Coordinates of C-alpha atoms and ligand atoms in Angstrom, one line a residue:
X192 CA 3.7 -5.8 31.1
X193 CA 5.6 -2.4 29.4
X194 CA 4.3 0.2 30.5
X195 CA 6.3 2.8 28.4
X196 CA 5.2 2.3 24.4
X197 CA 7.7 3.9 22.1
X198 CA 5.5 4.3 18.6
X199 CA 8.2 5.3 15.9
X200 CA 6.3 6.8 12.9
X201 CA 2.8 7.9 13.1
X202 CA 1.6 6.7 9.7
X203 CA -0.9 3.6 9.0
X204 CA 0.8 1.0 10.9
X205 CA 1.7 3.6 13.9
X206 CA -1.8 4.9 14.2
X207 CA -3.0 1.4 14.5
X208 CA -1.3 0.5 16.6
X209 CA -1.8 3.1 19.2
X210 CA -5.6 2.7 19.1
X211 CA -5.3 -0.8 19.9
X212 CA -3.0 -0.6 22.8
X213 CA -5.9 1.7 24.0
X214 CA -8.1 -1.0 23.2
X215 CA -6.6 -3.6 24.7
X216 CA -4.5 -2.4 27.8
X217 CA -6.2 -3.5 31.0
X218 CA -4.2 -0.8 32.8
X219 CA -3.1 2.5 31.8
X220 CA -0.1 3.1 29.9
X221 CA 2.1 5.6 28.6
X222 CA 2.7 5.9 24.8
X223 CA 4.8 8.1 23.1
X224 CA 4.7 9.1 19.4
X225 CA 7.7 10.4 17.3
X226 CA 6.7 10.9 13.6
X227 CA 8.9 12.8 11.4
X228 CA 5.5 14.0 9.5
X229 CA 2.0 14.3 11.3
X230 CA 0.0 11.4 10.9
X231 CA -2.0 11.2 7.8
X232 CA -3.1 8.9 5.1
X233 CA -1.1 8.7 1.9
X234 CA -3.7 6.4 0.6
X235 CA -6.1 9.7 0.2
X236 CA -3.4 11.6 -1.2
X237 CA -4.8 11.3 -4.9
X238 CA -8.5 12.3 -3.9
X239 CA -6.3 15.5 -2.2
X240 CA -4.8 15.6 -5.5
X241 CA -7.9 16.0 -7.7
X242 CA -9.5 18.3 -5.1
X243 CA -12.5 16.2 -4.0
X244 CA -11.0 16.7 -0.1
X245 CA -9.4 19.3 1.4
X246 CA -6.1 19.3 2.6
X247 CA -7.6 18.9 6.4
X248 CA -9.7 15.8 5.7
X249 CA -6.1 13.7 5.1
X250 CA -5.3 14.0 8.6
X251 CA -6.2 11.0 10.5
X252 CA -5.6 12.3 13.8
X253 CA -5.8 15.9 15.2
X254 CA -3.8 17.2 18.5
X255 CA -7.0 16.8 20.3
X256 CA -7.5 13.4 19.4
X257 CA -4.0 12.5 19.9
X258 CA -4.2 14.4 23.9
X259 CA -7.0 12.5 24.3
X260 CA -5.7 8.8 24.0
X261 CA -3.0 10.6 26.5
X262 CA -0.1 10.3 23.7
X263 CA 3.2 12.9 24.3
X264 CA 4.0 13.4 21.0
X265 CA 7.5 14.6 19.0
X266 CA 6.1 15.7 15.6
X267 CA 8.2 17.0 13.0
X268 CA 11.0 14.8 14.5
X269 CA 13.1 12.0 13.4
X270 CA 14.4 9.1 15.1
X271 CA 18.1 9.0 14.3
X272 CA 19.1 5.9 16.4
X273 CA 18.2 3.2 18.3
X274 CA 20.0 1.5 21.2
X275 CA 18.6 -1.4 22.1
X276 CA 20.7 -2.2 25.1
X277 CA 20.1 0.8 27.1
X278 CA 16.1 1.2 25.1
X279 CA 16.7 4.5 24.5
X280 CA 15.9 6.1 20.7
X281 CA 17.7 9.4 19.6
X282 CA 15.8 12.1 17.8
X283 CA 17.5 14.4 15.5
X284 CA 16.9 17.2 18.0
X285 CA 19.0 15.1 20.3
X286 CA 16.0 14.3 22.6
X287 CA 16.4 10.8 24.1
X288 CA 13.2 8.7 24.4
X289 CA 13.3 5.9 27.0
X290 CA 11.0 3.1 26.2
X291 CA 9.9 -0.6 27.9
X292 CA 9.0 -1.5 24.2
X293 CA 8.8 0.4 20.7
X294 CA 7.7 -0.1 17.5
X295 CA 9.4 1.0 14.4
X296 CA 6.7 2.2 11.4
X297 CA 8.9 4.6 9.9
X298 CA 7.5 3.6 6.2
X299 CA 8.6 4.4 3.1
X300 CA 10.4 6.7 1.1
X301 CA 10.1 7.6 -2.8
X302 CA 13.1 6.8 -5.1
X303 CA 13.8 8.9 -8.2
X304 CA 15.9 7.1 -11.7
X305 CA 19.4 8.0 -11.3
X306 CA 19.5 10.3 -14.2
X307 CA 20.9 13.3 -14.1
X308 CA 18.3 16.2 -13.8
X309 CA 15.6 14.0 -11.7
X310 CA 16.3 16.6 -8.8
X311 CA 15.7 19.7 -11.0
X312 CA 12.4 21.7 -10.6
X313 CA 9.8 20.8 -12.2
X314 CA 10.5 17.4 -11.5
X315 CA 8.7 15.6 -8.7
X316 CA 7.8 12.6 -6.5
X317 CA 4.0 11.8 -4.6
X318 CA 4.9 10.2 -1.8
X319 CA 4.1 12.3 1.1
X320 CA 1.4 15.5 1.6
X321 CA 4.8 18.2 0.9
X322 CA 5.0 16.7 -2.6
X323 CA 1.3 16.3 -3.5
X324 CA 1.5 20.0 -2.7
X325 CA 3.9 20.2 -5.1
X326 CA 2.1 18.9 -7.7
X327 CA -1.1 20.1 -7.2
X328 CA 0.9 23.6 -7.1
X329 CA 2.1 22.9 -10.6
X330 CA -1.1 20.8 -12.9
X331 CA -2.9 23.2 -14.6
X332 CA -5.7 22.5 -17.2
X333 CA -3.8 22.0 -21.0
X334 CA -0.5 21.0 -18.8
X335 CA 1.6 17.9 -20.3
X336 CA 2.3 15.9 -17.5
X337 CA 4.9 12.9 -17.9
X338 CA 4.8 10.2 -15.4
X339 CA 7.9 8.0 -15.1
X340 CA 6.7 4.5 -13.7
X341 CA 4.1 2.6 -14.6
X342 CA 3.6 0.7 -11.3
X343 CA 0.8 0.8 -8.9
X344 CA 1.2 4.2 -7.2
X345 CA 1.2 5.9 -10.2
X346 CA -1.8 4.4 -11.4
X347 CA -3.4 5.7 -8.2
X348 CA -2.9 9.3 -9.2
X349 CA -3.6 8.8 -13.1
X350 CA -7.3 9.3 -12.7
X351 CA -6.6 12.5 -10.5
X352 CA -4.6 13.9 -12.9
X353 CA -6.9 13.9 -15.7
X354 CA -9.3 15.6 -14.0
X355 CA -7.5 18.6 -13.7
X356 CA -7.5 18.7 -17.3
X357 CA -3.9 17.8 -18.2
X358 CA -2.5 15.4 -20.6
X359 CA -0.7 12.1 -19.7
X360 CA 2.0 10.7 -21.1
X361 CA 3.1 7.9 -19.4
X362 CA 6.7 6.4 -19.7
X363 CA 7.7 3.2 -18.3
X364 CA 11.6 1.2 -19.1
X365 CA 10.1 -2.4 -18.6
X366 CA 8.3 -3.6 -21.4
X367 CA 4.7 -3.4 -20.4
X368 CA 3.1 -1.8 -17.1
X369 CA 2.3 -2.4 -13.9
X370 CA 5.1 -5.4 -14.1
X371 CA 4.2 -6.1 -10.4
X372 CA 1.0 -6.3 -10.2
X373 CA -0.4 -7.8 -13.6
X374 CA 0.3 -10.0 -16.2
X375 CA 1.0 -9.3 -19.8
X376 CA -2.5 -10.2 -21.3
X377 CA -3.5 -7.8 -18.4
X378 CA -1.3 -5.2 -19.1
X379 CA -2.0 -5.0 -22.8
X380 CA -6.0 -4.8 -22.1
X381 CA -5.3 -2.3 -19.8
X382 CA -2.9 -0.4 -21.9
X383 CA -5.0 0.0 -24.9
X384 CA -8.3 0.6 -22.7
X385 CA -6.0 3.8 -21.6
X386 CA -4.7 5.1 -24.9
X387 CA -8.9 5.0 -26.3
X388 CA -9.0 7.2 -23.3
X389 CA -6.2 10.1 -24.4
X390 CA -3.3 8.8 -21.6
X391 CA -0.4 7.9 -24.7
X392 CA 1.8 5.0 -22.9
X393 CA 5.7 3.9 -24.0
X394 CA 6.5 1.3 -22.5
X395 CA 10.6 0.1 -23.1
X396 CA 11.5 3.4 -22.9
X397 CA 14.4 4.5 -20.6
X398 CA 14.9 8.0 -19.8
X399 CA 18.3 9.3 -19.7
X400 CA 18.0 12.4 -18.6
X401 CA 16.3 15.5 -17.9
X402 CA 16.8 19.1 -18.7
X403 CA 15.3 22.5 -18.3
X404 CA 14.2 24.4 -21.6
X405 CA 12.5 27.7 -21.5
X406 CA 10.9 26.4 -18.1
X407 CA 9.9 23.3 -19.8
X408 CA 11.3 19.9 -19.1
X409 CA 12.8 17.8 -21.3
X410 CA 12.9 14.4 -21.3
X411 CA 16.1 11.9 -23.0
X412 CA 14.8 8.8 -23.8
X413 CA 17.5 6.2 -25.0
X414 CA 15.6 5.2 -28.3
X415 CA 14.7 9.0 -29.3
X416 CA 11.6 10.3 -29.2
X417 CA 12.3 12.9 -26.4
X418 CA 9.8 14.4 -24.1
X419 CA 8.8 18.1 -23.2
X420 CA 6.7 18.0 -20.3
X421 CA 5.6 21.1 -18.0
X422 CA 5.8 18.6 -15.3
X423 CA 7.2 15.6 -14.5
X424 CA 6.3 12.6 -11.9
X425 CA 8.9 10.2 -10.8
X426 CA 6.7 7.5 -9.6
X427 CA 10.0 4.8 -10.3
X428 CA 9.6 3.2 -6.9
X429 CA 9.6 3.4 -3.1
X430 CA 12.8 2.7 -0.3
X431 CA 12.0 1.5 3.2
X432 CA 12.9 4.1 6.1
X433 CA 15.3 2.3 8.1
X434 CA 19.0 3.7 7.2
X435 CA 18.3 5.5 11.1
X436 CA 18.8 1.5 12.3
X437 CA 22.1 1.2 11.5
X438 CA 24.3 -0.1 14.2
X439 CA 21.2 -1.0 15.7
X440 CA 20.9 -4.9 16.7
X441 CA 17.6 -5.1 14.7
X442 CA 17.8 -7.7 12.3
X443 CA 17.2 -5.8 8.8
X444 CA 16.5 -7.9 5.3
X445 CA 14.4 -6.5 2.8
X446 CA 13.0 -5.1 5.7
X447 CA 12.8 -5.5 9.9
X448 CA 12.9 -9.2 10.0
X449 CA 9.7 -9.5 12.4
X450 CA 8.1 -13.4 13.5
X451 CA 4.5 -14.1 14.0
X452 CA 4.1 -11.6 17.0
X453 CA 5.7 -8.8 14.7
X454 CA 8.3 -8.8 17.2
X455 CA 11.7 -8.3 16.0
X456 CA 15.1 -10.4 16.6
X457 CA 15.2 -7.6 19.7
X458 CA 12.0 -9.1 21.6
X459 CA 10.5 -5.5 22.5
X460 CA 11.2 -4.1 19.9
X461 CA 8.3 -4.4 17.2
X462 CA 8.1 -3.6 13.2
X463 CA 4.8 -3.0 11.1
X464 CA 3.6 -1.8 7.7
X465 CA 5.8 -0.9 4.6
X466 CA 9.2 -1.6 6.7
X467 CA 8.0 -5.0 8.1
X468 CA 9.2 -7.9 6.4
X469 CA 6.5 -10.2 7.7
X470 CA 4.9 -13.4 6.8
X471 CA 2.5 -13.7 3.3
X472 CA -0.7 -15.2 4.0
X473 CA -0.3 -17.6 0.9
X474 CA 3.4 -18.3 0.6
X475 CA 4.2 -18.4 4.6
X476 CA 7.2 -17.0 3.8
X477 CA 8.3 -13.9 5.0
X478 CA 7.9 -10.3 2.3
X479 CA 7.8 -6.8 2.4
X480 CA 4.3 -5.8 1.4
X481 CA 4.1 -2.2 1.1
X482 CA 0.4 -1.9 1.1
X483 CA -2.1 -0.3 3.4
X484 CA -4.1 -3.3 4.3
X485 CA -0.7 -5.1 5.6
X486 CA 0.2 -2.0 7.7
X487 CA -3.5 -1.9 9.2
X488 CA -3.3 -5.1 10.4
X489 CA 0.5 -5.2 11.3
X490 CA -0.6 -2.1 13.8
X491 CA -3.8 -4.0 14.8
X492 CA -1.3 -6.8 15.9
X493 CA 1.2 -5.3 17.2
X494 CA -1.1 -2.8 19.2
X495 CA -2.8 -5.6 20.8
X496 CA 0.9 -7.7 21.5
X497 CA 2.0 -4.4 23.2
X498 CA -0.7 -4.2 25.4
X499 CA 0.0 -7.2 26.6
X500 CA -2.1 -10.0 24.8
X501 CA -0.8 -13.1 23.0
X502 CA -1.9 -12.3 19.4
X503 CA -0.6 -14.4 16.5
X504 CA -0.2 -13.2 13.0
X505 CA -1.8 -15.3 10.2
X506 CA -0.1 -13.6 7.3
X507 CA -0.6 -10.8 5.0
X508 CA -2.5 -11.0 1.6
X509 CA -1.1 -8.8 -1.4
X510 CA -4.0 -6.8 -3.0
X511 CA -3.6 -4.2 -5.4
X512 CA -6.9 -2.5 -6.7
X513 CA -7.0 0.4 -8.4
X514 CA -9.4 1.8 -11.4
X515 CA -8.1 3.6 -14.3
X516 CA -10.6 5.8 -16.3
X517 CA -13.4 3.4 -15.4
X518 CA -11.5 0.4 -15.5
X519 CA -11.3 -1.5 -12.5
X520 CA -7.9 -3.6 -12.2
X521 CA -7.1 -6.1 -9.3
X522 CA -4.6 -8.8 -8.1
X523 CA -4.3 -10.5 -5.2
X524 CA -2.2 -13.0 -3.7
X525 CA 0.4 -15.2 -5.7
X526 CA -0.8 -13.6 -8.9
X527 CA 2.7 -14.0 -10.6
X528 CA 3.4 -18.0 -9.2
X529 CA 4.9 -20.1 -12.3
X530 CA 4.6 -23.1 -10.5
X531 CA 0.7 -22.7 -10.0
X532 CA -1.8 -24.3 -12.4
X533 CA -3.6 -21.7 -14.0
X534 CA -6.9 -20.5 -15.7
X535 CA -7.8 -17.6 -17.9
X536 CA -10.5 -16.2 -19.6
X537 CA -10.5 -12.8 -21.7
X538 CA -13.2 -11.0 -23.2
X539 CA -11.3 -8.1 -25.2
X540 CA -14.2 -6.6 -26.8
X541 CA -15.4 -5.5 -23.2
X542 CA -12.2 -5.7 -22.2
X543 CA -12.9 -8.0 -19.9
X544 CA -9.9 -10.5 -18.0
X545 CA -10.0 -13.3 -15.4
X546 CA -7.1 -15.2 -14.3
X547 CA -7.2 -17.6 -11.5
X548 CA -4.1 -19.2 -10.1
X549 CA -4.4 -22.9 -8.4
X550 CA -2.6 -24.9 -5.7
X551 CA -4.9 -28.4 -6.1
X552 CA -8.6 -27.2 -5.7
X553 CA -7.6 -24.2 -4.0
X554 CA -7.0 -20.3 -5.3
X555 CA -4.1 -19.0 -4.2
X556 CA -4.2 -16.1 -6.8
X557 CA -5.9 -13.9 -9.3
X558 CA -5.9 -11.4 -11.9
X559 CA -9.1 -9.5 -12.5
X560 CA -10.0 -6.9 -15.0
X561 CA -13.3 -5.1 -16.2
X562 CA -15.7 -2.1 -16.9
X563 CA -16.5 -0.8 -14.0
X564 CA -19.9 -0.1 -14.9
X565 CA -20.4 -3.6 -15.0
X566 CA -21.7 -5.2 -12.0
X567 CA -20.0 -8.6 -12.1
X568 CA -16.9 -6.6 -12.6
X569 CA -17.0 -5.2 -9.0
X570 CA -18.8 -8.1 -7.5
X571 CA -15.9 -10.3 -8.6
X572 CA -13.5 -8.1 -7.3
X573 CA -14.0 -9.0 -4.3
X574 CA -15.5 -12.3 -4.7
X575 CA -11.9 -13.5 -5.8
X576 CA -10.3 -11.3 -3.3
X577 CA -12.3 -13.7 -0.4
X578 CA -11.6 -17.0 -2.3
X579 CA -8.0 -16.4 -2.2
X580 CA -7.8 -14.8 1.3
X581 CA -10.0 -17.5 2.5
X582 CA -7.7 -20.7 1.1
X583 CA -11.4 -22.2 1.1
X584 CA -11.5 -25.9 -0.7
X585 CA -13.7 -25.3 -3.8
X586 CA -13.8 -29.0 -4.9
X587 CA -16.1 -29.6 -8.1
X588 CA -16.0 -26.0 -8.4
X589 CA -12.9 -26.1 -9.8
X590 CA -13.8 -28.0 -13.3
X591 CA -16.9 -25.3 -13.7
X592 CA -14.4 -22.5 -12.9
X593 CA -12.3 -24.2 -15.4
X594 CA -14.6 -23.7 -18.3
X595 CA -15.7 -20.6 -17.1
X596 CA -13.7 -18.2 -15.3
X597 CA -16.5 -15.4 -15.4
X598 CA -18.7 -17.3 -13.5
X599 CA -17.2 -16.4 -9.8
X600 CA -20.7 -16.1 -8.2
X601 CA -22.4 -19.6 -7.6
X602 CA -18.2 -21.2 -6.6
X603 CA -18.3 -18.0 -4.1
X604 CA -21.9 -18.8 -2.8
X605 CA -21.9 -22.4 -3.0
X606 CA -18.7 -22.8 -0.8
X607 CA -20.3 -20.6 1.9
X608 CA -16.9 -17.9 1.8
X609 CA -18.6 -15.5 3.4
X610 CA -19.4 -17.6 6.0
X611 CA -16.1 -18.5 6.5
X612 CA -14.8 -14.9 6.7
X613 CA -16.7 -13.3 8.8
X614 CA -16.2 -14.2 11.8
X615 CA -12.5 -13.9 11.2
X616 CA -11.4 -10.6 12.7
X617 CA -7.3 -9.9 12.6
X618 CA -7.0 -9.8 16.5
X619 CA -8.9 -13.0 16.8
X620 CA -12.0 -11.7 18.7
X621 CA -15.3 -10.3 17.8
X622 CA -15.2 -6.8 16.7
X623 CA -16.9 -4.3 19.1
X624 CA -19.5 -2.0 18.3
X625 CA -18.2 1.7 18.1
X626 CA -17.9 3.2 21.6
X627 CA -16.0 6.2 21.8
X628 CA -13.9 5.4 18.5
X629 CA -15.9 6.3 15.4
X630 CA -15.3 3.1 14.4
X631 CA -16.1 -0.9 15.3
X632 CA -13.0 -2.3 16.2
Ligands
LIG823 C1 -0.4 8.3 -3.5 C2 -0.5 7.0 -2.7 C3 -1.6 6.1 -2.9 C4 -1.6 4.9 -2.3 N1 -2.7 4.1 -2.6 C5 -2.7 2.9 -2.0 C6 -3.8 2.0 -2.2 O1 -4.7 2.3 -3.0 N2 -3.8 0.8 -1.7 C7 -2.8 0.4 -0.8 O2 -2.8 -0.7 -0.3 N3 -1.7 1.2 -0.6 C8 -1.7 2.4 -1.1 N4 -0.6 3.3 -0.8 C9 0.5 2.8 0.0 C10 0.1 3.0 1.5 O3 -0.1 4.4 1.7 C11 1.3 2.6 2.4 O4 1.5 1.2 2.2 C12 1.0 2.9 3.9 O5 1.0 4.3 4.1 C13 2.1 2.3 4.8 O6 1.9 2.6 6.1 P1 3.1 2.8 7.1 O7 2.5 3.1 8.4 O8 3.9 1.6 7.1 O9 4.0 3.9 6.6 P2 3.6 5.5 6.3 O10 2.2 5.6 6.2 O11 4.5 5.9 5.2 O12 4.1 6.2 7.7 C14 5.4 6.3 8.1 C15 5.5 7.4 9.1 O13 6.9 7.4 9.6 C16 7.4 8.7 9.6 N5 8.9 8.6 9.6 C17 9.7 8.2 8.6 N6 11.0 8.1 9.0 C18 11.0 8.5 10.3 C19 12.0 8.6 11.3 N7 13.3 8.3 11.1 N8 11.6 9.0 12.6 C20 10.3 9.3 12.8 N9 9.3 9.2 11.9 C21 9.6 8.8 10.7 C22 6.8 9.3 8.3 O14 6.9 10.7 8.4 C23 5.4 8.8 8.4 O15 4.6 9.6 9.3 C24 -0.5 4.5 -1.4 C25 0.5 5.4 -1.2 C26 0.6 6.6 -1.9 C27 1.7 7.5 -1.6

């Protein structure tokens, strides 16, 4: 068994993972942590942004707690290279880690348009704690902030925006939003539910550049119309971590090509989360989910692999939930398959949208979209989520489902899902109660 863990990147996937080996190691190890940032959660980063936590509450592990599991750490240190022959990883202080096995969770990077002025001031990303800083340095009540992108992230900071009082614009160059993550009756329910609530939305519209004015931004767009903005979001997209890998004999495709262990083509060397290209629960094909729940469980898995047990990985489900102003919005799985039979119901007055995606009786995706003060909004959320996660056979429940999309409830209880999932756990054994982690595991 290794007995020297190498945890590259001390994000979601990284800190998983290191509570597992704990876990699961039925002799002491030693683990060592390089992490170019200090582990936190970027998932909280917009509840940082509209000050309902403080800055301290998005760590999600102190020193202490780090000293205690026994970890060395190298914070504030990147890994620059990796050789795999010799299994020794280069930090950019020129430090030279040796390692038995490693993982690489090195994550994600945001990517800003290539126009000229996206570097200026004024002009920011909110990827990482440095630029939420930023941000939140900058948003005061009666400021017009522009948001180019109209994908998932930004939608996470929209509502956290507002509350500070500012105005939204948002800009977007495909023709509706969130292109990857709903359809586009979704997007247009969405997209007028958003303008009755003061955000003004353009979608088409490609910026050409940006300049400073008096300390304002402002904004070219191709079609006229320009922008002035006191600040300005690039939320246009997100780059995996893993230019460091070069010359590395790491298989790289989208992401580290990793097989049901999360082992790469270098057998101990490991990949999890946003840099993973791993296997989706639906397609069984390999993907690059960047999503929080994927790099939890890629940690859980590797973690446990590490420590020396035989874990298999049944595949990652996409899920993308967010809620916009009181809207709740949700896909999951293969939302977007054009080969899948399909079913749809929409209720615009509300508004109100199912669509459920079928391979014979089973869902295999689904677009859902509601009020969230309506119950059967959020009770469907994740009703759908655990049909689709669960592959379960719903049979006669199809043809009801069929003329009634709305009507998740009595296919959800009559199939016994819940049944089903819960005695699923990822690492295939039951969860423990909470000992000295504040947590079951
Ligand atoms: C504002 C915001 C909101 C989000 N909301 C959601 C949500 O609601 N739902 C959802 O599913 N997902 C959400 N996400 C995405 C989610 O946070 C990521 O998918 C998740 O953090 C990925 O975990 P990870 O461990 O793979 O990478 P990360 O959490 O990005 O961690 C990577 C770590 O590696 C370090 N690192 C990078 N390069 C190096 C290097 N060369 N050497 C050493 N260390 C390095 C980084 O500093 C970082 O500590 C959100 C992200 C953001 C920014």
């Amino acid at each position: 068994m290794a007995r020297r863990h190498l945890i590259i990147g001390g994000g979601t996937a990284g800190m998983n993972a290191m509570r597992t080996i704990r876990e699961e190691e039925t002799e002491r190890s030693t683990i060592t942590l390089v992490s170019a940032e200090k582990p936190y959660s970027r998932m909280v980063l917009p509840y940082y942004l509209d000050r309902s936590i403080a800055e301290s509450h998005v760590f999600t592990a102190t020193a202490r707690v780090l000293a205690d599991w026994g970890v060395t750490t190298h914070l504030g240190k990147r890994a620059t290279a990796l050789d795999t022959k010799t299994n020794v990883c280069t930090l950019d202080d020129g430090t030279a880690v040796e390692y038995d096995d490693c993982l690489i969770a090195t994550g994600s990077s945001a990517v800003r348009a290539p126009v000229p002025g996206a570097d200026g001031p004024g002009v920011h990303s909110f990827w990482t704690l440095e630029q939420a800083r930023g941000v939140l340095g900058q948003i005061r009540p009666g400021s017009h902030v522009v948001m180019v992108g109209a994908g998932f992230i930004a939608f996470t900071i929209l509502n956290s925006i507002l509350s500070l009082g500012a105005k939204l614009t948002i800009v977007e160059v495909a023709p509706r939003i969130l292109p990857r993550m709903i359809d586009d009756t979704g997007a247009a329910l969405v997209q007028t539910w958003l303008e009755k609530n003061g955000v003004a939305v353009r979608t088409g519209a490609k910026l050409t550049r940006i300049d400073e004015v008096k300390g304002r931004r402002r904004l070219k767009m191709a079609a006229g119309g320009d922008l002035v903005a006191d600040v300005v979001i690039m939320a246009t997209g997100i780059r995996t971590n893993l230019a460091w890998l070069n010359g590395s004999e790491v298989k790289i495709n989208q992401g580290v090509v990793v097989d049901d262990h999360l082992r790469s083509s270098v057998p101990n060397v490991y990949a999890a989360g946003d840099v993973a290209e791993g296997r989706d629960l639906i397609s069984q094909t390999n993907a690059v989910h960047a999503i929080e729940p994927t790099a939890q469980e890629h940690g859980r898995i590797v973690g446990a692999n590490m420590a020396g047990k035989d874990v298999r990985y049944r595949g990652s489900l996409i899920i993308n939930i967010v809620e916009v102003c009181h809207l709740d919005v949700a896909s999951f799985g293969a939302w977007d398959d054009a080969k899948a039979e399909t079913m749809s119901g929409v209720k615009a007055d509300r508004p109100a949208y199912r669509k459920l995606l079928w391979r014979g009786d089973r869902l295999t995706g689904a677009i859902i979209l509601g009020p969230s003060t309506d119950i059967w909004t959020t009770n469907d959320v994740g009703m759908l989520k655990g049909l689709v996660q669960s592959g379960i056979s719903l049979g006669a429940w199809k043809a009801h489902l069929k003329k009634n999309p709305f009507d998740i409830k009595p296919a959800f209880i009559a199939t016994k899902t819940t049944s089903t999932l819960l005695p699923e756990t990822i690492l295939g054994r039951p969860s423990k109660a909470p000992g000295e982690s504040p947590v079951a595991v």
